[in-house]
mmCIF file of C-alpha atoms in Angstrom:
data_model
loop_
_atom_site.group_PDB
_atom_site.id
_atom_site.type_symbol
_atom_site.label_atom_id
_atom_site.label_comp_id
_atom_site.label_asym_id
_atom_site.label_seq_id
_atom_site.Cartn_x
_atom_site.Cartn_y
_atom_site.Cartn_z
ATOM 1 C CA MET A 814 0.138 2.491 33.139
ATOM 2 C CA ALA A 815 -3.055 0.905 31.820
ATOM 3 C CA ASN A 816 -3.588 0.885 28.039
ATOM 4 C CA GLN A 817 -6.069 3.574 27.292
ATOM 5 C CA PHE A 818 -6.864 2.192 23.831
ATOM 6 C CA THR A 819 -9.608 -0.099 24.876
ATOM 7 C CA THR A 820 -12.758 -1.204 23.051
ATOM 8 C CA LYS A 821 -14.583 1.667 24.724
ATOM 9 C CA TYR A 822 -12.106 4.157 23.378
ATOM 10 C CA PHE A 823 -12.618 2.978 19.758
ATOM 11 C CA GLU A 824 -16.351 2.891 20.197
ATOM 12 C CA THR A 825 -16.587 6.424 21.500
ATOM 13 C CA HIS A 826 -13.792 8.443 19.749
ATOM 14 C CA GLN A 827 -13.770 9.775 16.263
ATOM 15 C CA LEU A 828 -10.445 8.748 14.865
ATOM 16 C CA TYR A 829 -10.149 11.215 12.093
ATOM 17 C CA LYS A 830 -9.933 15.049 12.132
ATOM 18 C CA GLU A 831 -11.378 15.624 8.671
ATOM 19 C CA LYS A 832 -13.428 13.686 6.223
ATOM 20 C CA HIS A 833 -14.074 14.621 2.571
ATOM 21 C CA ASP A 834 -16.663 12.758 0.496
ATOM 22 C CA PHE A 835 -16.450 12.642 -3.290
ATOM 23 C CA VAL A 836 -19.649 10.709 -4.063
ATOM 24 C CA TYR A 837 -20.288 10.062 -7.768
ATOM 25 C CA LEU A 838 -21.600 6.471 -7.781
ATOM 26 C CA PRO A 839 -24.996 6.568 -9.488
ATOM 27 C CA ALA A 840 -27.950 6.161 -7.198
ATOM 28 C CA ASP A 841 -29.333 3.424 -9.476
ATOM 29 C CA ASN A 842 -26.144 1.390 -9.560
ATOM 30 C CA CYS A 843 -26.621 -2.292 -10.314
ATOM 31 C CA LYS A 844 -22.946 -3.398 -10.231
ATOM 32 C CA PRO A 845 -21.534 -5.383 -7.341
ATOM 33 C CA VAL A 846 -20.116 -2.979 -4.710
ATOM 34 C CA MET A 847 -16.545 -3.227 -3.351
ATOM 35 C CA HIS A 848 -14.728 -1.209 -0.723
ATOM 36 C CA ILE A 849 -10.897 -0.694 -0.967
ATOM 37 C CA ALA A 850 -8.809 1.118 1.645
ATOM 38 C CA PHE A 851 -5.317 2.643 1.555
ATOM 39 C CA ASN A 852 -3.076 4.513 4.080
ATOM 40 C CA ILE A 853 -0.523 6.968 2.676
ATOM 41 C CA ASN A 854 1.293 10.181 3.443
ATOM 42 C CA ASP A 855 1.052 13.188 1.076
ATOM 43 C CA PRO A 856 4.101 12.342 -1.137
ATOM 44 C CA PHE A 857 2.587 8.975 -1.921
ATOM 45 C CA PHE A 858 -0.524 10.329 -3.638
ATOM 46 C CA LYS A 859 0.971 9.936 -7.049
ATOM 47 C CA PRO A 860 1.552 6.198 -6.738
ATOM 48 C CA LEU A 861 -1.834 5.928 -5.211
ATOM 49 C CA GLY A 862 -3.337 7.843 -8.133
ATOM 50 C CA ALA A 863 -1.791 5.328 -10.632
ATOM 51 C CA GLU A 864 -3.030 2.435 -8.587
ATOM 52 C CA ILE A 865 -6.641 3.632 -8.265
ATOM 53 C CA THR A 866 -6.748 4.500 -11.932
ATOM 54 C CA SER A 867 -5.497 1.013 -12.894
ATOM 55 C CA ILE A 868 -8.256 -0.606 -10.697
ATOM 56 C CA LEU A 869 -10.967 1.520 -12.306
ATOM 57 C CA GLU A 870 -9.775 0.964 -15.842
ATOM 58 C CA THR A 871 -9.444 -2.798 -15.308
ATOM 59 C CA ASN A 872 -12.607 -3.411 -13.293
ATOM 60 C CA LYS A 873 -15.419 -1.506 -15.062
ATOM 61 C CA ASP A 874 -17.918 -4.064 -13.879
ATOM 62 C CA ILE A 875 -17.509 -3.226 -10.200
ATOM 63 C CA ALA A 876 -18.864 -0.217 -8.266
ATOM 64 C CA PHE A 877 -16.037 0.984 -6.083
ATOM 65 C CA ASN A 878 -15.816 2.890 -2.816
ATOM 66 C CA PHE A 879 -12.237 3.929 -2.134
ATOM 67 C CA HIS A 880 -11.251 4.942 1.398
ATOM 68 C CA VAL A 881 -8.032 6.956 1.544
ATOM 69 C CA PHE A 882 -6.524 7.468 5.010
ATOM 70 C CA VAL A 883 -3.800 10.114 5.320
ATOM 71 C CA ASP A 884 -1.916 12.153 7.855
ATOM 72 C CA SER A 885 -2.046 15.243 5.565
ATOM 73 C CA TYR A 886 -2.775 16.228 1.977
ATOM 74 C CA SER A 887 -2.191 19.029 -0.495
ATOM 75 C CA GLN A 888 -5.108 20.776 -2.191
ATOM 76 C CA GLU A 889 -3.911 19.441 -5.565
ATOM 77 C CA ASN A 890 -4.023 15.834 -4.377
ATOM 78 C CA LYS A 891 -7.472 16.307 -2.865
ATOM 79 C CA ASP A 892 -8.704 17.901 -6.080
ATOM 80 C CA ASN A 893 -7.290 14.942 -8.114
ATOM 81 C CA LEU A 894 -9.108 12.479 -6.005
ATOM 82 C CA GLU A 895 -12.394 14.278 -6.669
ATOM 83 C CA LYS A 896 -11.666 14.452 -10.367
ATOM 84 C CA THR A 897 -11.001 10.735 -10.415
ATOM 85 C CA ALA A 898 -14.308 10.001 -8.565
ATOM 86 C CA ARG A 899 -16.213 12.231 -10.997
ATOM 87 C CA LYS A 900 -14.602 10.755 -14.128
ATOM 88 C CA TYR A 901 -15.115 7.073 -13.169
ATOM 89 C CA HIS A 902 -18.471 7.493 -11.350
ATOM 90 C CA CYS A 903 -17.167 6.027 -8.146
ATOM 91 C CA ASN A 904 -16.979 7.146 -4.499
ATOM 92 C CA ILE A 905 -13.773 8.258 -2.860
ATOM 93 C CA TYR A 906 -13.516 9.165 0.779
ATOM 94 C CA LEU A 907 -10.551 11.065 2.189
ATOM 95 C CA TYR A 908 -9.880 10.815 5.915
ATOM 96 C CA VAL A 909 -7.285 12.929 7.707
ATOM 97 C CA MET A 910 -6.422 10.935 10.738
ATOM 98 C CA ASP A 911 -5.588 11.945 14.302
ATOM 99 C CA MET A 912 -2.002 10.713 14.314
ATOM 100 C CA SER A 913 -1.418 11.365 17.982
ATOM 101 C CA ILE A 914 -2.895 7.969 18.924
ATOM 102 C CA PHE A 915 0.044 6.266 16.995
ATOM 103 C CA ALA A 916 2.801 8.139 18.737
ATOM 104 C CA GLY A 917 3.730 5.149 20.952
ATOM 105 C CA PHE A 918 4.420 2.820 18.045
ATOM 106 C CA HIS A 919 7.976 2.189 16.982
ATOM 107 C CA ILE A 920 9.513 3.154 13.621
ATOM 108 C CA LYS A 921 11.691 0.358 12.472
ATOM 109 C CA VAL A 922 13.197 1.931 9.290
ATOM 110 C CA ALA A 923 13.872 5.612 9.085
ATOM 111 C CA ARG A 924 12.205 5.986 5.607
ATOM 112 C CA PHE A 925 8.915 4.516 6.922
ATOM 113 C CA SER A 926 6.366 6.533 8.803
ATOM 114 C CA ARG A 927 3.624 5.894 11.297
ATOM 115 C CA VAL A 928 0.870 6.150 8.654
ATOM 116 C CA THR A 929 1.352 2.342 8.280
ATOM 117 C CA TYR A 930 -0.327 2.017 11.646
ATOM 118 C CA ILE A 931 -3.529 3.625 10.308
ATOM 119 C CA ARG A 932 -4.532 0.271 8.860
ATOM 120 C CA ILE A 933 -4.939 -1.059 12.375
ATOM 121 C CA VAL A 934 -7.921 1.223 13.055
ATOM 122 C CA MET A 935 -9.611 1.105 9.637
ATOM 123 C CA PRO A 936 -12.224 -1.474 10.677
ATOM 124 C CA TRP A 937 -13.494 0.875 13.435
ATOM 125 C CA VAL A 938 -13.778 3.769 10.900
ATOM 126 C CA LEU A 939 -15.540 1.615 8.318
ATOM 127 C CA ARG A 940 -17.722 -0.505 10.512
ATOM 128 C CA HIS A 941 -20.949 1.376 9.656
ATOM 129 C CA VAL A 942 -20.378 1.540 5.915
ATOM 130 C CA ALA A 943 -19.145 -1.991 4.862
ATOM 131 C CA ASP A 944 -19.016 -5.624 5.887
ATOM 132 C CA HIS A 945 -15.744 -6.375 4.168
ATOM 133 C CA TYR A 946 -12.960 -4.354 2.508
ATOM 134 C CA LEU A 947 -9.778 -4.895 0.669
ATOM 135 C CA TYR A 948 -6.720 -3.229 2.150
ATOM 136 C CA LEU A 949 -3.917 -2.634 -0.409
ATOM 137 C CA ASP A 950 -0.520 -1.025 -0.156
ATOM 138 C CA SER A 951 -0.062 1.855 -2.603
ATOM 139 C CA ASP A 952 2.914 0.490 -4.520
ATOM 140 C CA MET A 953 0.778 -1.741 -6.779
ATOM 141 C CA ILE A 954 -1.311 -1.554 -9.948
ATOM 142 C CA CYS A 955 -4.142 -3.774 -10.994
ATOM 143 C CA VAL A 956 -4.059 -5.837 -14.251
ATOM 144 C CA GLY A 957 -7.004 -8.188 -13.654
ATOM 145 C CA SER A 958 -10.397 -8.650 -12.085
ATOM 146 C CA LEU A 959 -10.845 -8.134 -8.352
ATOM 147 C CA LYS A 960 -14.255 -9.780 -8.381
ATOM 148 C CA GLN A 961 -12.904 -12.936 -6.747
ATOM 149 C CA PHE A 962 -12.585 -11.096 -3.436
ATOM 150 C CA LEU A 963 -16.350 -10.583 -3.421
ATOM 151 C CA THR A 964 -16.841 -14.391 -3.238
ATOM 152 C CA THR A 965 -13.899 -15.195 -0.992
ATOM 153 C CA ASP A 966 -15.144 -17.090 2.086
ATOM 154 C CA LEU A 967 -12.968 -16.205 5.085
ATOM 155 C CA GLU A 968 -14.506 -19.120 6.973
ATOM 156 C CA GLY A 969 -15.017 -17.120 10.150
ATOM 157 C CA LYS A 970 -11.595 -15.479 10.116
ATOM 158 C CA ALA A 971 -11.038 -11.766 10.268
ATOM 159 C CA ILE A 972 -8.261 -11.617 7.665
ATOM 160 C CA GLY A 973 -7.520 -13.251 4.421
ATOM 161 C CA ALA A 974 -3.930 -12.664 3.245
ATOM 162 C CA LEU A 975 -0.927 -14.102 1.514
ATOM 163 C CA THR A 976 1.285 -16.243 3.654
ATOM 164 C CA TYR A 977 5.104 -16.639 3.419
ATOM 165 C CA HIS A 978 7.443 -19.405 4.589
ATOM 166 C CA THR A 979 9.649 -17.284 6.951
ATOM 167 C CA PRO A 980 10.871 -19.572 9.711
ATOM 168 C CA ASP A 981 13.610 -17.051 10.654
ATOM 169 C CA ARG A 982 11.030 -14.287 11.184
ATOM 170 C CA VAL A 983 8.710 -16.595 13.081
ATOM 171 C CA ALA A 984 11.587 -17.726 15.334
ATOM 172 C CA PHE A 985 12.757 -14.149 15.906
ATOM 173 C CA LEU A 986 9.206 -13.045 16.981
ATOM 174 C CA LYS A 987 8.875 -16.175 19.164
ATOM 175 C CA MET A 988 5.505 -16.946 17.499
ATOM 176 C CA LYS A 989 3.711 -20.111 18.672
ATOM 177 C CA GLN A 990 3.080 -21.319 15.086
ATOM 178 C CA ASP A 991 4.758 -20.913 11.702
ATOM 179 C CA VAL A 992 2.079 -19.133 9.633
ATOM 180 C CA TYR A 993 3.321 -15.609 8.679
ATOM 181 C CA PHE A 994 1.267 -13.330 6.475
ATOM 182 C CA SER A 995 1.788 -10.094 4.595
ATOM 183 C CA ASP A 996 -0.300 -7.080 5.664
ATOM 184 C CA GLY A 997 0.238 -5.374 2.236
ATOM 185 C CA LEU A 998 -2.924 -7.020 0.890
ATOM 186 C CA MET A 999 -5.708 -8.107 3.272
ATOM 187 C CA TRP A 1000 -9.342 -9.003 2.722
ATOM 188 C CA ILE A 1001 -11.023 -8.055 5.972
ATOM 189 C CA ASP A 1002 -14.191 -9.042 7.714
ATOM 190 C CA ILE A 1003 -14.884 -5.937 9.785
ATOM 191 C CA GLN A 1004 -17.142 -7.410 12.349
ATOM 192 C CA GLU A 1005 -14.896 -10.431 12.981
ATOM 193 C CA TRP A 1006 -11.852 -8.117 13.313
ATOM 194 C CA ILE A 1007 -13.699 -6.070 15.983
ATOM 195 C CA ARG A 1008 -14.986 -9.220 17.733
ATOM 196 C CA GLU A 1009 -11.428 -10.575 17.997
ATOM 197 C CA LYS A 1010 -10.257 -7.198 19.392
ATOM 198 C CA ILE A 1011 -7.369 -7.072 16.918
ATOM 199 C CA THR A 1012 -7.013 -3.297 17.051
ATOM 200 C CA GLU A 1013 -6.876 -3.263 20.829
ATOM 201 C CA GLN A 1014 -4.321 -6.113 20.981
ATOM 202 C CA VAL A 1015 -2.034 -4.378 18.522
ATOM 203 C CA PHE A 1016 -2.199 -1.161 20.545
ATOM 204 C CA SER A 1017 -1.050 -3.074 23.503
ATOM 205 C CA TYR A 1018 2.413 -3.231 21.880
ATOM 206 C CA GLN A 1019 2.774 0.558 22.018
ATOM 207 C CA GLY A 1020 6.010 1.379 23.811
ATOM 208 C CA ALA A 1021 7.561 -2.036 23.226
ATOM 209 C CA ASP A 1022 11.287 -2.253 22.535
ATOM 210 C CA PRO A 1023 11.756 -1.896 18.740
ATOM 211 C CA ARG A 1024 14.512 -4.499 18.847
ATOM 212 C CA ARG A 1025 11.776 -7.083 19.436
ATOM 213 C CA PHE A 1026 10.602 -6.615 15.835
ATOM 214 C CA LYS A 1027 11.960 -6.737 12.333
ATOM 215 C CA GLY A 1028 9.087 -4.745 10.869
ATOM 216 C CA GLN A 1029 6.215 -2.507 11.884
ATOM 217 C CA THR A 1030 2.535 -3.361 11.518
ATOM 218 C CA GLN A 1031 3.098 -6.695 9.850
ATOM 219 C CA ASP A 1032 4.949 -8.142 12.785
ATOM 220 C CA LEU A 1033 2.478 -6.878 15.250
ATOM 221 C CA LEU A 1034 -0.507 -8.204 13.372
ATOM 222 C CA ASN A 1035 1.166 -11.633 13.056
ATOM 223 C CA LEU A 1036 1.879 -11.740 16.779
ATOM 224 C CA VAL A 1037 -1.697 -10.842 17.536
ATOM 225 C CA VAL A 1038 -3.372 -13.108 14.997
ATOM 226 C CA GLU A 1039 -0.996 -16.070 15.554
ATOM 227 C CA GLY A 1040 -2.018 -17.907 12.341
ATOM 228 C CA ASN A 1041 -5.745 -17.478 12.947
ATOM 229 C CA MET A 1042 -6.383 -16.156 9.406
ATOM 230 C CA LYS A 1043 -7.339 -17.454 5.957
ATOM 231 C CA PRO A 1044 -4.465 -18.029 3.530
ATOM 232 C CA ILE A 1045 -5.430 -16.830 -0.006
ATOM 233 C CA PRO A 1046 -3.649 -17.750 -3.293
ATOM 234 C CA ASN A 1047 -0.768 -15.611 -4.472
ATOM 235 C CA LEU A 1048 -2.296 -12.907 -6.689
ATOM 236 C CA PHE A 1049 0.808 -11.132 -7.847
ATOM 237 C CA HIS A 1050 1.536 -10.705 -11.615
ATOM 238 C CA HIS A 1051 5.185 -11.208 -12.525
ATOM 239 C CA LYS A 1052 6.091 -11.892 -8.951
ATOM 240 C CA ASN A 1053 9.831 -11.195 -8.300
ATOM 241 C CA LYS A 1054 10.132 -10.195 -11.988
ATOM 242 C CA ASP A 1055 9.260 -13.716 -13.186
ATOM 243 C CA PHE A 1056 7.344 -12.813 -16.294
ATOM 244 C CA SER A 1057 5.903 -16.314 -16.610
ATOM 245 C CA ILE A 1058 3.720 -15.737 -13.536
ATOM 246 C CA GLN A 1059 0.249 -14.412 -14.309
ATOM 247 C CA GLY A 1060 -1.725 -12.660 -11.599
ATOM 248 C CA ILE A 1061 -4.011 -9.675 -11.051
ATOM 249 C CA LEU A 1062 -1.777 -7.237 -9.165
ATOM 250 C CA ILE A 1063 1.726 -6.083 -9.839
ATOM 251 C CA HIS A 1064 3.500 -5.305 -6.534
ATOM 252 C CA TYR A 1065 6.508 -3.009 -6.845
ATOM 253 C CA SER A 1066 7.994 -4.261 -3.601
ATOM 254 C CA GLY A 1067 11.664 -4.237 -4.707
ATOM 255 C CA ARG A 1068 14.288 -1.571 -4.291
ATOM 256 C CA ASP A 1069 13.633 0.045 -7.658
ATOM 257 C CA LYS A 1070 10.256 1.795 -7.907
ATOM 258 C CA PRO A 1071 8.586 2.723 -11.220
ATOM 259 C CA TRP A 1072 8.152 6.334 -10.085
ATOM 260 C CA GLU A 1073 11.958 6.546 -9.832
ATOM 261 C CA ILE A 1074 13.222 4.435 -12.756
ATOM 262 C CA VAL A 1075 11.762 2.479 -15.713
ATOM 263 C CA LEU A 1076 13.456 -0.918 -16.094
ATOM 264 C CA ASP A 1077 10.877 -3.208 -17.754
ATOM 265 C CA GLU A 1078 7.371 -3.430 -19.104
ATOM 266 C CA ASP A 1079 5.835 -3.536 -15.621
ATOM 267 C CA ASP A 1080 7.430 -0.199 -14.875
ATOM 268 C CA GLU A 1081 6.232 1.160 -18.211
ATOM 269 C CA LEU A 1082 2.740 0.024 -17.415
ATOM 270 C CA TRP A 1083 2.812 1.913 -14.157
ATOM 271 C CA ARG A 1084 3.903 5.041 -16.097
ATOM 272 C CA TYR A 1085 0.981 4.464 -18.423
ATOM 273 C CA TYR A 1086 -1.582 4.480 -15.670
ATOM 274 C CA LEU A 1087 0.097 7.585 -14.197
ATOM 275 C CA ASP A 1088 -0.137 9.263 -17.543
ATOM 276 C CA ILE A 1089 -3.969 8.689 -17.783
ATOM 277 C CA SER A 1090 -4.535 9.632 -14.191
ATOM 278 C CA PHE A 1091 -5.012 13.167 -12.976
ATOM 279 C CA TRP A 1092 -1.562 13.314 -11.476
ATOM 280 C CA GLU A 1093 1.439 14.814 -13.302
ATOM 281 C CA SER A 1094 3.245 12.486 -15.672
ATOM 282 C CA MET A 1095 6.907 11.442 -15.290
ATOM 283 C CA PRO A 1096 8.339 11.212 -18.787
ATOM 284 C CA ASN A 1097 11.987 10.851 -17.732
ATOM 285 C CA PRO A 1098 12.851 7.158 -17.169
ATOM 286 C CA MET A 1099 16.058 8.053 -15.366
ATOM 287 C CA PRO A 1100 16.268 7.840 -11.564
ATOM 288 C CA PRO A 1101 17.127 10.968 -9.534
ATOM 289 C CA LYS A 1102 20.801 12.088 -9.909
ATOM 290 C CA LYS A 1103 21.448 11.461 -6.258
ATOM 291 C CA PRO A 1104 24.232 9.348 -4.757
ATOM 292 C CA SER A 1105 21.899 6.817 -3.193
ATOM 293 C CA TYR A 1106 20.540 5.973 -6.631
ATOM 294 C CA TYR A 1107 23.917 5.033 -8.213
ATOM 295 C CA HIS A 1108 22.955 1.355 -8.299
ATOM 296 C CA SER A 1109 19.846 2.198 -10.368
ATOM 297 C CA PHE A 1110 21.895 3.759 -13.131
ATOM 298 C CA LYS A 1111 23.882 0.534 -13.464
ATOM 299 C CA LYS A 1112 20.660 -1.499 -13.875
ATOM 300 C CA LEU A 1113 19.297 0.975 -16.413
ATOM 301 C CA ALA A 1114 22.495 0.821 -18.372
ATOM 302 C CA GLN A 1115 21.976 -2.930 -18.736
ATOM 303 C CA VAL A 1116 18.462 -2.351 -19.985
ATOM 304 C CA TYR A 1117 19.650 0.093 -22.666
ATOM 305 C CA ARG A 1118 22.463 -2.247 -23.661
ATOM 306 C CA ALA A 1119 19.901 -5.038 -24.299
ATOM 307 C CA LYS A 1120 17.833 -2.623 -26.386
ATOM 308 C CA GLY A 1121 20.829 -1.569 -28.329
ATOM 309 C CA GLU A 1122 20.545 2.069 -27.229
ATOM 310 C CA THR A 1123 24.269 2.720 -26.821
ATOM 311 C CA TRP A 1124 24.231 6.497 -26.130
ATOM 312 C CA LYS A 1125 21.685 6.026 -23.280
ATOM 313 C CA GLU A 1126 23.773 3.150 -21.905
ATOM 314 C CA ILE A 1127 26.898 5.425 -21.846
ATOM 315 C CA GLN A 1128 24.916 8.179 -20.105
ATOM 316 C CA CYS A 1129 23.803 5.772 -17.440
ATOM 317 C CA LEU A 1130 27.255 4.367 -16.899
ATOM 318 C CA PHE A 1131 28.663 7.890 -16.577
ATOM 319 C CA TRP A 1132 26.102 8.755 -13.817
ATOM 320 C CA TYR A 1133 26.653 5.416 -12.183
ATOM 321 C CA SER A 1134 30.342 6.138 -11.856
ATOM 322 C CA VAL A 1135 29.918 9.725 -10.632
ATOM 323 C CA LEU A 1136 27.232 9.013 -8.120
ATOM 324 C CA LYS A 1137 28.945 5.879 -6.785
ATOM 325 C CA ILE A 1138 32.068 7.928 -6.100
ATOM 326 C CA ARG A 1139 29.968 10.580 -4.294
ATOM 327 C CA TYR A 1140 28.183 7.942 -2.322
ATOM 328 C CA LYS A 1141 31.359 6.249 -1.221
ATOM 329 C CA ILE A 1142 32.900 9.613 -0.249
#
């Protein structure tokens, strides 16, 4: 059966079912303009709220247009987006996508969803409103200036991203070269993306055996692009919890998330941006008392031991023991 997701399809179909515009950027704006895009499901609005708030608080010399792509939303989350746009005098656009077109893509890990595939069609949605945009995963906060992206020369490439030395992944995917990049942060030239037919090529992998891949969109994009991208410097602050590394973005890519547990100053900073956002605060630094979180209580006990907070350490060790037993049972 021929692939229906051709260039003509993306040229002629509206890819979203709803679009809500929260436009508060002043008409006489003189600041440089930047577009940033995200894809999330409804439970991830709180991390997104903290991230957008951190960007706006840290980059007051940039005029932002945020594009939020979702499969669904609650009225509260929609209202909070509009409040954010109004407070910070920026533009936020909410797109509710037609998720049926992603049904043929595999889900590699049960806790993931197909919203990750929305990033593959973003250039088609944004092609009439921007030349470039920054795609960011929603498990980050910003601690520095994003202006450098506005002067990043992609040298004719569609994507600028961080690369990793992953020979095992490259070999597993049977790639022709050894450049493997992360799709969690991408500076994208929209017209070049469309010219290279990246969306169409990724869609050609629908229905492929999931055993061919170790991930989802990231593997597919790497197979399609095959190294034809612009590597950019590592931008992550305190990468892998190395507090000597200075960058502009904190990426909470590990197992322990700051919306579940507070282990260090980076987690505390995430909670701070949540506190000043329009989303509800999370004052309890303890993880959920569920068996799958037993390991987090052990880590938190070590944090309280280092701080000399013995009673909190004992509480954490108690829940670590109880939940570990439940988990093993």
